[in-house]
mmCIF file of C-alpha atoms in Angstrom:
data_model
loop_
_atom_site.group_PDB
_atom_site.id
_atom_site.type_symbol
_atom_site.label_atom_id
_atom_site.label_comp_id
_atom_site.label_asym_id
_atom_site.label_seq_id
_atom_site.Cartn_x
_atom_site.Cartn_y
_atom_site.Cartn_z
ATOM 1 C CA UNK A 233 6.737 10.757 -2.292
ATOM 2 C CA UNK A 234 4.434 9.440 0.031
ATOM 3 C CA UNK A 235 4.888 6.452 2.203
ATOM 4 C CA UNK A 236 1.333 6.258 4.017
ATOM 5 C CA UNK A 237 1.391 4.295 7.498
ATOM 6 C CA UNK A 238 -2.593 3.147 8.403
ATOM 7 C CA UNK A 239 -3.551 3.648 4.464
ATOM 8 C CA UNK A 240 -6.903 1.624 5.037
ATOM 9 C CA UNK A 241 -7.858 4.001 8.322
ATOM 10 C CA UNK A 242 -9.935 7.056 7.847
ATOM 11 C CA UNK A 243 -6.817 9.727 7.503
ATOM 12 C CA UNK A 244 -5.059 7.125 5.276
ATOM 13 C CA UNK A 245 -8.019 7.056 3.124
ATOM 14 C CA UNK A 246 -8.136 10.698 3.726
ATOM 15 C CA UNK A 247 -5.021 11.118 2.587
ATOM 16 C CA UNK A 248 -5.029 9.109 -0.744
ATOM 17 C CA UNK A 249 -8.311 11.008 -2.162
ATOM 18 C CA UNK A 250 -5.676 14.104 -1.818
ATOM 19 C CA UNK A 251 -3.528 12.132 -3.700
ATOM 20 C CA UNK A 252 -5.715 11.238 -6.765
ATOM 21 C CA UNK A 253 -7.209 14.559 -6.312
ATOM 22 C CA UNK A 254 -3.331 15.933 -7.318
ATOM 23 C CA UNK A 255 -1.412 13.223 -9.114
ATOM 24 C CA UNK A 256 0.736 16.041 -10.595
ATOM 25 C CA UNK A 257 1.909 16.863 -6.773
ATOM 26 C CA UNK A 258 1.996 13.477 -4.691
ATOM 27 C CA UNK A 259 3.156 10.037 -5.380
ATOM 28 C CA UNK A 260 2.073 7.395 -2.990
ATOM 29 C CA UNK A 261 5.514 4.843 -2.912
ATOM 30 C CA UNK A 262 4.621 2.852 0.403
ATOM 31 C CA UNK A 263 1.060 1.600 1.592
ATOM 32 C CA UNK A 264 0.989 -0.271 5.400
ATOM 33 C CA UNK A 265 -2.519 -1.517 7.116
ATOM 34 C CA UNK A 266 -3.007 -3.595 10.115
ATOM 35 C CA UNK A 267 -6.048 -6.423 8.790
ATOM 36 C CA UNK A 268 -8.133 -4.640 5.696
ATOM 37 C CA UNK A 269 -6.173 -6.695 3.541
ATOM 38 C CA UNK A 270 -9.402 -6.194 0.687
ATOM 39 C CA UNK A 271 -8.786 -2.690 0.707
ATOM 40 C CA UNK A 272 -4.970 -2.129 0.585
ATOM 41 C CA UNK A 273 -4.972 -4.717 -2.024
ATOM 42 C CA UNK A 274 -7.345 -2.606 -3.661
ATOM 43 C CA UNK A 275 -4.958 0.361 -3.077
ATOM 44 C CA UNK A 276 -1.884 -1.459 -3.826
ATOM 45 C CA UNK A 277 -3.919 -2.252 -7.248
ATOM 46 C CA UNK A 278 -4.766 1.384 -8.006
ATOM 47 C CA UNK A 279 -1.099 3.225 -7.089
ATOM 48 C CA UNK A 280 0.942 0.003 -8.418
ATOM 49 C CA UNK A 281 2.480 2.198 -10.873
ATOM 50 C CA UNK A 282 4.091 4.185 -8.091
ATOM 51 C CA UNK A 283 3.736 1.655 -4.626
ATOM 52 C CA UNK A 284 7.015 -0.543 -3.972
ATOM 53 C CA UNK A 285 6.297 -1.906 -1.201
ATOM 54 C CA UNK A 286 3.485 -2.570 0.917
ATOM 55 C CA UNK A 287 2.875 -4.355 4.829
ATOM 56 C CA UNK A 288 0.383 -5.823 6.457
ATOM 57 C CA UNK A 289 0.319 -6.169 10.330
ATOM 58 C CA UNK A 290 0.726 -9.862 10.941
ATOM 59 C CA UNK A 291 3.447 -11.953 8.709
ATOM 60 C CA UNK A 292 1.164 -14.730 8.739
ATOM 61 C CA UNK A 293 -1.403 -13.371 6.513
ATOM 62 C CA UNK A 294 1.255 -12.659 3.542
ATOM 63 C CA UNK A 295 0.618 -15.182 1.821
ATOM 64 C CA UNK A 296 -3.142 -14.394 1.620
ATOM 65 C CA UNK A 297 -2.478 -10.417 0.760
ATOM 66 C CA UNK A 298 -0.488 -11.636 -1.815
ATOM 67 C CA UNK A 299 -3.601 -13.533 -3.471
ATOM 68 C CA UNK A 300 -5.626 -10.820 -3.458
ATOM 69 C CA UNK A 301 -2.996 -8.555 -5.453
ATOM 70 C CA UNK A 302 -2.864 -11.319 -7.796
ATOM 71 C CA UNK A 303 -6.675 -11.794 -7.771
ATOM 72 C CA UNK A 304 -6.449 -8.300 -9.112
ATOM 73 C CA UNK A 305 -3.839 -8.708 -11.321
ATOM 74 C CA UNK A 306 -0.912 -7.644 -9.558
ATOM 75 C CA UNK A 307 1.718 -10.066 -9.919
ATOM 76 C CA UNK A 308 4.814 -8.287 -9.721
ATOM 77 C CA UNK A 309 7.020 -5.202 -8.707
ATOM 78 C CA UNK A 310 5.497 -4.329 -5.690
ATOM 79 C CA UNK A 311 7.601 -5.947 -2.289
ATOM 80 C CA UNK A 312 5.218 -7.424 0.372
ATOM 81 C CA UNK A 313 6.227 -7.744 4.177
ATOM 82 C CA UNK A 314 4.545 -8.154 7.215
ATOM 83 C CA UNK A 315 4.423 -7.497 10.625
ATOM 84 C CA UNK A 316 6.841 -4.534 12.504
ATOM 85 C CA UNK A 317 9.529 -5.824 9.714
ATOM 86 C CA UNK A 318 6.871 -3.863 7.142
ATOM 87 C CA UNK A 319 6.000 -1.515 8.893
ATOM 88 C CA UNK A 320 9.714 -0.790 9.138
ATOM 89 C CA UNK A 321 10.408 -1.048 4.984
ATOM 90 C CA UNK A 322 7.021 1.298 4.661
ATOM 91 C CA UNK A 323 8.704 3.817 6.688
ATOM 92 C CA UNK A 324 11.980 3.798 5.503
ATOM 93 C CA UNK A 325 11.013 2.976 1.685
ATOM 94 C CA UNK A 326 13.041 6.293 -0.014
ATOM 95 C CA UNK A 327 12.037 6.735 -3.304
#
């Protein structure tokens, strides 16, 4: 199980094209960015079958990352935090 720290950066984006390259070997569990909240909702979206919990950097925008998971029809199951506090649940999230 992966829990991927900077999923929106280049080796986090890196990383998750190994991951849907090889389903049958990795699992992403945990997503965390610092302000592309378009793209890990888009993530979030796209591993929600496997992601529990995912962070943004600043608590404040919450509210508006949870929108966009909605805006793509994720309404449930998947635990959103932000700031260090998510950071902190991304790393320790243990599948």
């Amino acid at each position: 199980a992966i829990s991927l720290i900077g999923s929106t950066g280049s080796i986090g984006t890196q990383t998750l094209d190994i991951v849907r390259a090889r389903p049958d070997k990795f699992k992403v569990t945990a997503l965390s960015a610092g302000g592309n909240l378009d793209l890990l909702a888009q993530q979030a979206a796209e591993f929600k079958d496997s992601v529990k919990v995912i962070s943004c950097g600043d608590e404040k925008k919450v509210p508006e990352l949870k929108q966009k998971l909605a805006d793509l029809g994720v309404t449930s199951g998947i635990e959103i935090v932000g700031g260090s506090e998510g950071v902190d649940a991304v790393a320790t999230e243990d599948e």
